[in-house]
Amino acid sequence: DIQMTQSPSSLSASVGDRVTITCRASQSISSYLNWYQQKPGKAPKLLIYAASSLQSGVPSRFSGSESGTAFTLTISSLQPEDYATYYCQQSYSTPWTFGQGTKVEIK
Amino acid sequence: EVQLVESGGGLAQPGRSLRLSCAASGFTFDDYAMHWVRQGPGKGLEWVSGISWNSGSIDYADSVKGRFTISRDNAKKSLDLQMSSLRPEDTALYYCVKDAGGVGITPIFDYWGQGTLVTVSS
């Protein structure tokens, strides 16, 4: 199975901050990497697919990039509604695996 | 508007069975693969099973293989998950999830239901 490792596991940031979350795959997954946002008590929501494509309706302050087996989710200017847990997921080979999550908290 | 509504969760004893259902609306159901993803209490996300648009391709996580069976009825726009030989570690919120594609070989989980809670305990 492909292991997905996110860092950090949690972070504290202020409104307006630039936030970066990293996800590393245990092997090459090409660009088959998706990002989800989950708010407490809610279902996950797709943010980014294929490493860098923004899902329809998602604000442009969210972006994704890749470098080898490392993938990055960036929030350019953190907004109050962005406080949530973020998960990466590989869609390269089954079983489809998720990172352990990164919780973004208010500083 | 895409809607996915799960039902069938509840309390089950270890070793017993439970059947989850998902009613889909707002999209052409038989064009897309569908999946079940679960989340244990306070834990992360775990993909459980997926089925292609025509049921021709079905896959399971090793943790449920041989115990869970996924199926779909395109005429009824419904997705099911038959769970048997339940274990305490199956306790989780089970989400019905739509795939952005039809085959399910490089899944993008673009819409999620609100989940149905399964608790396995004696």
JSON list of C-alpha atoms in Angstrom, two decimals:
[
{"chain": "A", "resi": 1, "resn": "ASP", "atom": "CA", "xyz": [0.00, 0.00, 0.00]},
{"chain": "A", "resi": 2, "resn": "ILE", "atom": "CA", "xyz": [1.09, 3.57, -0.65]},
{"chain": "A", "resi": 3, "resn": "GLN", "atom": "CA", "xyz": [1.63, 5.50, 2.58]},
{"chain": "A", "resi": 4, "resn": "MET", "atom": "CA", "xyz": [0.74, 9.18, 2.66]},
{"chain": "A", "resi": 5, "resn": "THR", "atom": "CA", "xyz": [2.43, 11.27, 5.35]},
{"chain": "A", "resi": 6, "resn": "GLN", "atom": "CA", "xyz": [1.28, 14.79, 6.10]},
{"chain": "A", "resi": 7, "resn": "SER", "atom": "CA", "xyz": [3.19, 17.47, 7.97]},
{"chain": "A", "resi": 8, "resn": "PRO", "atom": "CA", "xyz": [2.62, 19.12, 10.25]},
{"chain": "A", "resi": 9, "resn": "SER", "atom": "CA", "xyz": [-0.11, 17.22, 12.08]},
{"chain": "A", "resi": 10, "resn": "SER", "atom": "CA", "xyz": [-1.43, 20.53, 13.36]},
{"chain": "A", "resi": 11, "resn": "LEU", "atom": "CA", "xyz": [-0.61, 24.19, 13.12]},
{"chain": "A", "resi": 12, "resn": "SER", "atom": "CA", "xyz": [-1.78, 27.47, 14.57]},
{"chain": "A", "resi": 13, "resn": "ALA", "atom": "CA", "xyz": [-2.08, 30.47, 12.29]},
{"chain": "A", "resi": 14, "resn": "SER", "atom": "CA", "xyz": [-3.69, 33.89, 12.23]},
{"chain": "A", "resi": 15, "resn": "VAL", "atom": "CA", "xyz": [-6.18, 35.32, 9.76]},
{"chain": "A", "resi": 16, "resn": "GLY", "atom": "CA", "xyz": [-4.24, 36.58, 6.76]},
{"chain": "A", "resi": 17, "resn": "ASP", "atom": "CA", "xyz": [-1.31, 34.22, 7.21]},
{"chain": "A", "resi": 18, "resn": "ARG", "atom": "CA", "xyz": [0.07, 32.11, 4.40]},
{"chain": "A", "resi": 19, "resn": "VAL", "atom": "CA", "xyz": [-0.30, 28.43, 5.32]},
{"chain": "A", "resi": 20, "resn": "THR", "atom": "CA", "xyz": [1.51, 25.48, 3.76]},
{"chain": "A", "resi": 21, "resn": "ILE", "atom": "CA", "xyz": [0.73, 21.80, 4.33]},
{"chain": "A", "resi": 22, "resn": "THR", "atom": "CA", "xyz": [2.92, 19.04, 2.92]},
{"chain": "A", "resi": 23, "resn": "CYS", "atom": "CA", "xyz": [1.98, 15.50, 1.93]},
{"chain": "A", "resi": 24, "resn": "ARG", "atom": "CA", "xyz": [4.61, 12.91, 1.02]},
{"chain": "A", "resi": 25, "resn": "ALA", "atom": "CA", "xyz": [3.92, 9.66, -0.78]},
{"chain": "A", "resi": 26, "resn": "SER", "atom": "CA", "xyz": [5.92, 6.51, -0.05]},
{"chain": "A", "resi": 27, "resn": "GLN", "atom": "CA", "xyz": [6.43, 5.98, -3.78]},
{"chain": "A", "resi": 28, "resn": "SER", "atom": "CA", "xyz": [5.82, 7.78, -7.04]},
{"chain": "A", "resi": 29, "resn": "ILE", "atom": "CA", "xyz": [2.15, 8.60, -7.62]},
{"chain": "A", "resi": 30, "resn": "SER", "atom": "CA", "xyz": [2.60, 10.90, -10.61]},
{"chain": "A", "resi": 31, "resn": "SER", "atom": "CA", "xyz": [0.09, 13.72, -10.12]},
{"chain": "A", "resi": 32, "resn": "TYR", "atom": "CA", "xyz": [-2.65, 11.51, -8.68]},
{"chain": "A", "resi": 33, "resn": "LEU", "atom": "CA", "xyz": [-3.08, 13.50, -5.49]},
{"chain": "A", "resi": 34, "resn": "ASN", "atom": "CA", "xyz": [-6.21, 15.16, -4.15]},
{"chain": "A", "resi": 35, "resn": "TRP", "atom": "CA", "xyz": [-6.83, 17.47, -1.19]},
{"chain": "A", "resi": 36, "resn": "TYR", "atom": "CA", "xyz": [-9.92, 17.65, 1.02]},
{"chain": "A", "resi": 37, "resn": "GLN", "atom": "CA", "xyz": [-11.10, 20.00, 3.74]},
{"chain": "A", "resi": 38, "resn": "GLN", "atom": "CA", "xyz": [-13.17, 18.76, 6.67]},
{"chain": "A", "resi": 39, "resn": "LYS", "atom": "CA", "xyz": [-14.83, 21.02, 9.21]},
{"chain": "A", "resi": 40, "resn": "PRO", "atom": "CA", "xyz": [-15.98, 19.63, 12.58]},
{"chain": "A", "resi": 41, "resn": "GLY", "atom": "CA", "xyz": [-19.16, 17.58, 12.27]},
{"chain": "A", "resi": 42, "resn": "LYS", "atom": "CA", "xyz": [-19.19, 17.90, 8.50]},
{"chain": "A", "resi": 43, "resn": "ALA", "atom": "CA", "xyz": [-18.31, 15.68, 5.55]},
{"chain": "A", "resi": 44, "resn": "PRO", "atom": "CA", "xyz": [-15.04, 16.26, 3.70]},
{"chain": "A", "resi": 45, "resn": "LYS", "atom": "CA", "xyz": [-15.07, 18.61, 0.73]},
{"chain": "A", "resi": 46, "resn": "LEU", "atom": "CA", "xyz": [-12.88, 18.31, -2.36]},
{"chain": "A", "resi": 47, "resn": "LEU", "atom": "CA", "xyz": [-10.53, 21.27, -2.78]},
{"chain": "A", "resi": 48, "resn": "ILE", "atom": "CA", "xyz": [-7.81, 20.27, -5.24]},
{"chain": "A", "resi": 49, "resn": "TYR", "atom": "CA", "xyz": [-7.53, 17.31, -7.61]},
{"chain": "A", "resi": 50, "resn": "ALA", "atom": "CA", "xyz": [-4.69, 16.04, -9.79]},
{"chain": "A", "resi": 51, "resn": "ALA", "atom": "CA", "xyz": [-2.22, 17.83, -7.52]},
{"chain": "A", "resi": 52, "resn": "SER", "atom": "CA", "xyz": [-2.95, 21.36, -8.72]},
{"chain": "A", "resi": 53, "resn": "SER", "atom": "CA", "xyz": [-6.43, 21.64, -10.28]},
{"chain": "A", "resi": 54, "resn": "LEU", "atom": "CA", "xyz": [-8.87, 23.74, -8.29]},
{"chain": "A", "resi": 55, "resn": "GLN", "atom": "CA", "xyz": [-12.31, 22.17, -7.81]},
{"chain": "A", "resi": 56, "resn": "SER", "atom": "CA", "xyz": [-15.17, 24.32, -9.08]},
{"chain": "A", "resi": 57, "resn": "GLY", "atom": "CA", "xyz": [-16.39, 26.78, -6.47]},
{"chain": "A", "resi": 58, "resn": "VAL", "atom": "CA", "xyz": [-13.28, 26.61, -4.30]},
{"chain": "A", "resi": 59, "resn": "PRO", "atom": "CA", "xyz": [-11.69, 30.01, -3.57]},
{"chain": "A", "resi": 60, "resn": "SER", "atom": "CA", "xyz": [-8.53, 30.84, -5.49]},
{"chain": "A", "resi": 61, "resn": "ARG", "atom": "CA", "xyz": [-6.56, 31.36, -2.27]},
{"chain": "A", "resi": 62, "resn": "PHE", "atom": "CA", "xyz": [-6.22, 27.56, -2.25]},
{"chain": "A", "resi": 63, "resn": "SER", "atom": "CA", "xyz": [-3.57, 26.09, -4.50]},
{"chain": "A", "resi": 64, "resn": "GLY", "atom": "CA", "xyz": [-1.67, 22.85, -4.91]},
{"chain": "A", "resi": 65, "resn": "SER", "atom": "CA", "xyz": [1.77, 21.97, -6.21]},
{"chain": "A", "resi": 66, "resn": "GLU", "atom": "CA", "xyz": [4.07, 19.00, -6.48]},
{"chain": "A", "resi": 67, "resn": "SER", "atom": "CA", "xyz": [7.75, 18.16, -6.47]},
{"chain": "A", "resi": 68, "resn": "GLY", "atom": "CA", "xyz": [8.53, 14.51, -6.97]},
{"chain": "A", "resi": 69, "resn": "THR", "atom": "CA", "xyz": [6.69, 12.59, -4.27]},
{"chain": "A", "resi": 70, "resn": "ALA", "atom": "CA", "xyz": [6.05, 15.70, -2.18]},
{"chain": "A", "resi": 71, "resn": "PHE", "atom": "CA", "xyz": [2.83, 17.65, -2.58]},
{"chain": "A", "resi": 72, "resn": "THR", "atom": "CA", "xyz": [1.87, 20.98, -1.07]},
{"chain": "A", "resi": 73, "resn": "LEU", "atom": "CA", "xyz": [-1.43, 22.63, -0.28]},
{"chain": "A", "resi": 74, "resn": "THR", "atom": "CA", "xyz": [-1.12, 26.39, 0.16]},
{"chain": "A", "resi": 75, "resn": "ILE", "atom": "CA", "xyz": [-3.66, 28.81, 1.53]},
{"chain": "A", "resi": 76, "resn": "SER", "atom": "CA", "xyz": [-2.39, 32.22, 0.44]},
{"chain": "A", "resi": 77, "resn": "SER", "atom": "CA", "xyz": [-4.30, 34.28, 3.01]},
{"chain": "A", "resi": 78, "resn": "LEU", "atom": "CA", "xyz": [-6.03, 32.30, 5.75]},
{"chain": "A", "resi": 79, "resn": "GLN", "atom": "CA", "xyz": [-9.67, 33.21, 6.32]},
{"chain": "A", "resi": 80, "resn": "PRO", "atom": "CA", "xyz": [-11.83, 32.43, 9.38]},
{"chain": "A", "resi": 81, "resn": "GLU", "atom": "CA", "xyz": [-13.77, 29.80, 7.44]},
{"chain": "A", "resi": 82, "resn": "ASP", "atom": "CA", "xyz": [-10.56, 27.93, 6.59]},
{"chain": "A", "resi": 83, "resn": "TYR", "atom": "CA", "xyz": [-10.05, 26.58, 10.10]},
{"chain": "A", "resi": 84, "resn": "ALA", "atom": "CA", "xyz": [-10.49, 22.87, 9.52]},
{"chain": "A", "resi": 85, "resn": "THR", "atom": "CA", "xyz": [-8.64, 19.59, 9.05]},
{"chain": "A", "resi": 86, "resn": "TYR", "atom": "CA", "xyz": [-7.05, 18.95, 5.66]},
{"chain": "A", "resi": 87, "resn": "TYR", "atom": "CA", "xyz": [-6.41, 15.53, 4.13]},
{"chain": "A", "resi": 88, "resn": "CYS", "atom": "CA", "xyz": [-4.45, 14.43, 1.10]},
{"chain": "A", "resi": 89, "resn": "GLN", "atom": "CA", "xyz": [-5.43, 11.28, -0.83]},
{"chain": "A", "resi": 90, "resn": "GLN", "atom": "CA", "xyz": [-3.61, 9.34, -3.53]},
{"chain": "A", "resi": 91, "resn": "SER", "atom": "CA", "xyz": [-5.55, 8.00, -6.50]},
{"chain": "A", "resi": 92, "resn": "TYR", "atom": "CA", "xyz": [-2.61, 6.24, -8.17]},
{"chain": "A", "resi": 93, "resn": "SER", "atom": "CA", "xyz": [-3.16, 2.70, -6.96]},
{"chain": "A", "resi": 94, "resn": "THR", "atom": "CA", "xyz": [-5.64, 0.82, -4.84]},
{"chain": "A", "resi": 95, "resn": "PRO", "atom": "CA", "xyz": [-6.17, 0.80, -1.91]},
{"chain": "A", "resi": 96, "resn": "TRP", "atom": "CA", "xyz": [-6.81, 4.53, -2.14]},
{"chain": "A", "resi": 97, "resn": "THR", "atom": "CA", "xyz": [-5.09, 5.99, 0.91]},
{"chain": "A", "resi": 98, "resn": "PHE", "atom": "CA", "xyz": [-5.32, 9.23, 2.82]},
{"chain": "A", "resi": 99, "resn": "GLY", "atom": "CA", "xyz": [-2.84, 11.17, 4.87]},
{"chain": "A", "resi": 100, "resn": "GLN", "atom": "CA", "xyz": [-3.46, 11.35, 8.60]},
{"chain": "A", "resi": 101, "resn": "GLY", "atom": "CA", "xyz": [-4.73, 14.92, 8.40]},
{"chain": "A", "resi": 102, "resn": "THR", "atom": "CA", "xyz": [-3.48, 18.38, 9.31]},
{"chain": "A", "resi": 103, "resn": "LYS", "atom": "CA", "xyz": [-5.55, 20.43, 11.72]},
{"chain": "A", "resi": 104, "resn": "VAL", "atom": "CA", "xyz": [-5.41, 24.18, 11.14]},
{"chain": "A", "resi": 105, "resn": "GLU", "atom": "CA", "xyz": [-6.29, 26.07, 14.32]},
{"chain": "A", "resi": 106, "resn": "ILE", "atom": "CA", "xyz": [-6.73, 29.69, 15.29]},
{"chain": "A", "resi": 107, "resn": "LYS", "atom": "CA", "xyz": [-3.68, 31.41, 16.76]},
{"chain": "B", "resi": 1, "resn": "GLU", "atom": "CA", "xyz": [-27.67, 19.74, -6.65]},
{"chain": "B", "resi": 2, "resn": "VAL", "atom": "CA", "xyz": [-25.91, 16.49, -5.85]},
{"chain": "B", "resi": 3, "resn": "GLN", "atom": "CA", "xyz": [-27.34, 14.78, -2.79]},
{"chain": "B", "resi": 4, "resn": "LEU", "atom": "CA", "xyz": [-26.19, 11.57, -1.15]},
{"chain": "B", "resi": 5, "resn": "VAL", "atom": "CA", "xyz": [-28.22, 10.35, 1.81]},
{"chain": "B", "resi": 6, "resn": "GLU", "atom": "CA", "xyz": [-26.99, 7.39, 3.82]},
{"chain": "B", "resi": 7, "resn": "SER", "atom": "CA", "xyz": [-29.12, 5.17, 6.05]},
{"chain": "B", "resi": 8, "resn": "GLY", "atom": "CA", "xyz": [-28.93, 1.87, 7.87]},
{"chain": "B", "resi": 9, "resn": "GLY", "atom": "CA", "xyz": [-26.38, 2.63, 10.54]},
{"chain": "B", "resi": 10, "resn": "GLY", "atom": "CA", "xyz": [-26.84, 1.69, 14.16]},
{"chain": "B", "resi": 11, "resn": "LEU", "atom": "CA", "xyz": [-25.63, -0.53, 16.96]},
{"chain": "B", "resi": 12, "resn": "ALA", "atom": "CA", "xyz": [-24.59, -4.09, 16.12]},
{"chain": "B", "resi": 13, "resn": "GLN", "atom": "CA", "xyz": [-22.98, -6.81, 18.18]},
{"chain": "B", "resi": 14, "resn": "PRO", "atom": "CA", "xyz": [-19.64, -8.25, 17.10]},
{"chain": "B", "resi": 15, "resn": "GLY", "atom": "CA", "xyz": [-20.13, -10.96, 14.50]},
{"chain": "B", "resi": 16, "resn": "ARG", "atom": "CA", "xyz": [-23.50, -9.63, 13.37]},
{"chain": "B", "resi": 17, "resn": "SER", "atom": "CA", "xyz": [-24.48, -7.97, 10.10]},
{"chain": "B", "resi": 18, "resn": "LEU", "atom": "CA", "xyz": [-25.69, -4.58, 8.99]},
{"chain": "B", "resi": 19, "resn": "ARG", "atom": "CA", "xyz": [-26.69, -3.16, 5.61]},
{"chain": "B", "resi": 20, "resn": "LEU", "atom": "CA", "xyz": [-26.02, 0.45, 4.68]},
{"chain": "B", "resi": 21, "resn": "SER", "atom": "CA", "xyz": [-27.80, 2.23, 1.86]},
{"chain": "B", "resi": 22, "resn": "CYS", "atom": "CA", "xyz": [-27.20, 5.47, 0.00]},
{"chain": "B", "resi": 23, "resn": "ALA", "atom": "CA", "xyz": [-29.86, 7.29, -2.02]},
{"chain": "B", "resi": 24, "resn": "ALA", "atom": "CA", "xyz": [-28.42, 9.50, -4.76]},
{"chain": "B", "resi": 25, "resn": "SER", "atom": "CA", "xyz": [-29.98, 12.41, -6.58]},
{"chain": "B", "resi": 26, "resn": "GLY", "atom": "CA", "xyz": [-29.02, 15.47, -8.59]},
{"chain": "B", "resi": 27, "resn": "PHE", "atom": "CA", "xyz": [-26.75, 13.73, -11.08]},
{"chain": "B", "resi": 28, "resn": "THR", "atom": "CA", "xyz": [-26.79, 10.90, -13.61]},
{"chain": "B", "resi": 29, "resn": "PHE", "atom": "CA", "xyz": [-26.09, 8.10, -11.16]},
{"chain": "B", "resi": 30, "resn": "ASP", "atom": "CA", "xyz": [-25.23, 5.42, -13.70]},
{"chain": "B", "resi": 31, "resn": "ASP", "atom": "CA", "xyz": [-22.44, 7.53, -15.21]},
{"chain": "B", "resi": 32, "resn": "TYR", "atom": "CA", "xyz": [-20.25, 7.49, -12.12]},
{"chain": "B", "resi": 33, "resn": "ALA", "atom": "CA", "xyz": [-18.34, 5.15, -9.86]},
{"chain": "B", "resi": 34, "resn": "MET", "atom": "CA", "xyz": [-19.27, 5.23, -6.20]},
{"chain": "B", "resi": 35, "resn": "HIS", "atom": "CA", "xyz": [-17.40, 4.49, -2.99]},
{"chain": "B", "resi": 36, "resn": "TRP", "atom": "CA", "xyz": [-17.75, 4.03, 0.75]},
{"chain": "B", "resi": 37, "resn": "VAL", "atom": "CA", "xyz": [-15.24, 5.83, 2.97]},
{"chain": "B", "resi": 38, "resn": "ARG", "atom": "CA", "xyz": [-15.27, 5.57, 6.76]},
{"chain": "B", "resi": 39, "resn": "GLN", "atom": "CA", "xyz": [-13.97, 7.60, 9.65]},
{"chain": "B", "resi": 40, "resn": "GLY", "atom": "CA", "xyz": [-13.46, 6.12, 13.08]},
{"chain": "B", "resi": 41, "resn": "PRO", "atom": "CA", "xyz": [-14.27, 8.29, 16.13]},
{"chain": "B", "resi": 42, "resn": "GLY", "atom": "CA", "xyz": [-11.65, 11.03, 16.27]},
{"chain": "B", "resi": 43, "resn": "LYS", "atom": "CA", "xyz": [-9.68, 9.40, 13.48]},
{"chain": "B", "resi": 44, "resn": "GLY", "atom": "CA", "xyz": [-8.78, 9.98, 9.84]},
{"chain": "B", "resi": 45, "resn": "LEU", "atom": "CA", "xyz": [-10.38, 8.81, 6.62]},
{"chain": "B", "resi": 46, "resn": "GLU", "atom": "CA", "xyz": [-10.22, 5.24, 5.35]},
{"chain": "B", "resi": 47, "resn": "TRP", "atom": "CA", "xyz": [-11.43, 4.11, 1.94]},
{"chain": "B", "resi": 48, "resn": "VAL", "atom": "CA", "xyz": [-13.56, 0.97, 2.32]},
{"chain": "B", "resi": 49, "resn": "SER", "atom": "CA", "xyz": [-14.88, -0.06, -1.09]},
{"chain": "B", "resi": 50, "resn": "GLY", "atom": "CA", "xyz": [-15.61, 1.17, -4.60]},
{"chain": "B", "resi": 51, "resn": "ILE", "atom": "CA", "xyz": [-17.79, 0.11, -7.53]},
{"chain": "B", "resi": 52, "resn": "SER", "atom": "CA", "xyz": [-17.69, 1.22, -11.15]},
{"chain": "B", "resi": 53, "resn": "TRP", "atom": "CA", "xyz": [-20.66, 2.68, -13.01]},
{"chain": "B", "resi": 54, "resn": "ASN", "atom": "CA", "xyz": [-21.79, -0.70, -14.35]},
{"chain": "B", "resi": 55, "resn": "SER", "atom": "CA", "xyz": [-20.68, -2.83, -11.37]},
{"chain": "B", "resi": 56, "resn": "GLY", "atom": "CA", "xyz": [-18.04, -4.36, -13.63]},
{"chain": "B", "resi": 57, "resn": "SER", "atom": "CA", "xyz": [-15.19, -3.32, -11.35]},
{"chain": "B", "resi": 58, "resn": "ILE", "atom": "CA", "xyz": [-15.40, -3.73, -7.58]},
{"chain": "B", "resi": 59, "resn": "ASP", "atom": "CA", "xyz": [-12.65, -3.34, -5.01]},
{"chain": "B", "resi": 60, "resn": "TYR", "atom": "CA", "xyz": [-12.26, -3.49, -1.24]},
{"chain": "B", "resi": 61, "resn": "ALA", "atom": "CA", "xyz": [-9.78, -2.49, 1.41]},
{"chain": "B", "resi": 62, "resn": "ASP", "atom": "CA", "xyz": [-7.99, -5.50, 2.86]},
{"chain": "B", "resi": 63, "resn": "SER", "atom": "CA", "xyz": [-9.52, -4.72, 6.26]},
{"chain": "B", "resi": 64, "resn": "VAL", "atom": "CA", "xyz": [-13.02, -5.54, 4.98]},
{"chain": "B", "resi": 65, "resn": "LYS", "atom": "CA", "xyz": [-12.37, -7.95, 2.11]},
{"chain": "B", "resi": 66, "resn": "GLY", "atom": "CA", "xyz": [-14.44, -11.11, 2.48]},
{"chain": "B", "resi": 67, "resn": "ARG", "atom": "CA", "xyz": [-16.76, -9.49, 5.03]},
{"chain": "B", "resi": 68, "resn": "PHE", "atom": "CA", "xyz": [-18.27, -6.51, 3.20]},
{"chain": "B", "resi": 69, "resn": "THR", "atom": "CA", "xyz": [-20.08, -6.49, -0.15]},
{"chain": "B", "resi": 70, "resn": "ILE", "atom": "CA", "xyz": [-20.75, -3.36, -2.19]},
{"chain": "B", "resi": 71, "resn": "SER", "atom": "CA", "xyz": [-23.54, -3.21, -4.76]},
{"chain": "B", "resi": 72, "resn": "ARG", "atom": "CA", "xyz": [-25.55, -0.67, -6.70]},
{"chain": "B", "resi": 73, "resn": "ASP", "atom": "CA", "xyz": [-28.93, -0.44, -8.37]},
{"chain": "B", "resi": 74, "resn": "ASN", "atom": "CA", "xyz": [-28.76, 2.12, -11.16]},
{"chain": "B", "resi": 75, "resn": "ALA", "atom": "CA", "xyz": [-32.52, 2.02, -11.75]},
{"chain": "B", "resi": 76, "resn": "LYS", "atom": "CA", "xyz": [-33.12, 2.99, -8.12]},
{"chain": "B", "resi": 77, "resn": "LYS", "atom": "CA", "xyz": [-30.07, 5.30, -7.95]},
{"chain": "B", "resi": 78, "resn": "SER", "atom": "CA", "xyz": [-28.90, 3.53, -4.84]},
{"chain": "B", "resi": 79, "resn": "LEU", "atom": "CA", "xyz": [-25.66, 2.21, -3.41]},
{"chain": "B", "resi": 80, "resn": "ASP", "atom": "CA", "xyz": [-25.47, -0.46, -0.72]},
{"chain": "B", "resi": 81, "resn": "LEU", "atom": "CA", "xyz": [-22.86, -1.88, 1.60]},
{"chain": "B", "resi": 82, "resn": "GLN", "atom": "CA", "xyz": [-23.62, -5.26, 3.16]},
{"chain": "B", "resi": 83, "resn": "MET", "atom": "CA", "xyz": [-21.44, -5.66, 6.24]},
{"chain": "B", "resi": 84, "resn": "SER", "atom": "CA", "xyz": [-21.08, -9.03, 7.93]},
{"chain": "B", "resi": 85, "resn": "SER", "atom": "CA", "xyz": [-18.89, -10.51, 10.65]},
{"chain": "B", "resi": 86, "resn": "LEU", "atom": "CA", "xyz": [-18.67, -7.03, 12.15]},
{"chain": "B", "resi": 87, "resn": "ARG", "atom": "CA", "xyz": [-15.78, -6.20, 14.48]},
{"chain": "B", "resi": 88, "resn": "PRO", "atom": "CA", "xyz": [-15.39, -3.41, 17.05]},
{"chain": "B", "resi": 89, "resn": "GLU", "atom": "CA", "xyz": [-12.78, -1.83, 14.76]},
{"chain": "B", "resi": 90, "resn": "ASP", "atom": "CA", "xyz": [-15.50, -1.36, 12.12]},
{"chain": "B", "resi": 91, "resn": "THR", "atom": "CA", "xyz": [-17.06, 1.30, 14.38]},
{"chain": "B", "resi": 92, "resn": "ALA", "atom": "CA", "xyz": [-17.08, 4.46, 12.29]},
{"chain": "B", "resi": 93, "resn": "LEU", "atom": "CA", "xyz": [-19.06, 7.04, 10.41]},
{"chain": "B", "resi": 94, "resn": "TYR", "atom": "CA", "xyz": [-19.60, 5.63, 6.92]},
{"chain": "B", "resi": 95, "resn": "TYR", "atom": "CA", "xyz": [-19.74, 8.08, 4.05]},
{"chain": "B", "resi": 96, "resn": "CYS", "atom": "CA", "xyz": [-21.27, 7.45, 0.65]},
{"chain": "B", "resi": 97, "resn": "VAL", "atom": "CA", "xyz": [-19.01, 9.16, -1.88]},
{"chain": "B", "resi": 98, "resn": "LYS", "atom": "CA", "xyz": [-19.39, 10.00, -5.56]},
{"chain": "B", "resi": 99, "resn": "ASP", "atom": "CA", "xyz": [-16.41, 9.57, -7.88]},
{"chain": "B", "resi": 100, "resn": "ALA", "atom": "CA", "xyz": [-15.70, 12.23, -10.50]},
{"chain": "B", "resi": 101, "resn": "GLY", "atom": "CA", "xyz": [-15.18, 9.42, -13.02]},
{"chain": "B", "resi": 102, "resn": "GLY", "atom": "CA", "xyz": [-17.06, 6.35, -14.12]},
{"chain": "B", "resi": 103, "resn": "VAL", "atom": "CA", "xyz": [-14.59, 3.53, -13.77]},
{"chain": "B", "resi": 104, "resn": "GLY", "atom": "CA", "xyz": [-13.09, 4.27, -10.37]},
{"chain": "B", "resi": 105, "resn": "ILE", "atom": "CA", "xyz": [-9.49, 3.53, -11.33]},
{"chain": "B", "resi": 106, "resn": "THR", "atom": "CA", "xyz": [-8.12, 6.96, -10.38]},
{"chain": "B", "resi": 107, "resn": "PRO", "atom": "CA", "xyz": [-10.82, 8.15, -8.01]},
{"chain": "B", "resi": 108, "resn": "ILE", "atom": "CA", "xyz": [-11.50, 11.72, -7.13]},
{"chain": "B", "resi": 109, "resn": "PHE", "atom": "CA", "xyz": [-14.08, 11.90, -4.36]},
{"chain": "B", "resi": 110, "resn": "ASP", "atom": "CA", "xyz": [-16.02, 14.97, -5.44]},
{"chain": "B", "resi": 111, "resn": "TYR", "atom": "CA", "xyz": [-19.23, 14.70, -3.38]},
{"chain": "B", "resi": 112, "resn": "TRP", "atom": "CA", "xyz": [-19.83, 13.19, 0.03]},
{"chain": "B", "resi": 113, "resn": "GLY", "atom": "CA", "xyz": [-22.94, 12.35, 2.00]},
{"chain": "B", "resi": 114, "resn": "GLN", "atom": "CA", "xyz": [-23.27, 13.30, 5.66]},
{"chain": "B", "resi": 115, "resn": "GLY", "atom": "CA", "xyz": [-22.56, 9.77, 6.82]},
{"chain": "B", "resi": 116, "resn": "THR", "atom": "CA", "xyz": [-24.28, 7.08, 8.85]},
{"chain": "B", "resi": 117, "resn": "LEU", "atom": "CA", "xyz": [-22.84, 5.91, 12.16]},
{"chain": "B", "resi": 118, "resn": "VAL", "atom": "CA", "xyz": [-22.08, 2.25, 12.75]},
{"chain": "B", "resi": 119, "resn": "THR", "atom": "CA", "xyz": [-21.21, 1.13, 16.27]},
{"chain": "B", "resi": 120, "resn": "VAL", "atom": "CA", "xyz": [-20.05, -2.42, 16.88]},
{"chain": "B", "resi": 121, "resn": "SER", "atom": "CA", "xyz": [-20.17, -3.34, 20.53]},
{"chain": "B", "resi": 122, "resn": "SER", "atom": "CA", "xyz": [-21.49, -6.03, 22.83]}
]
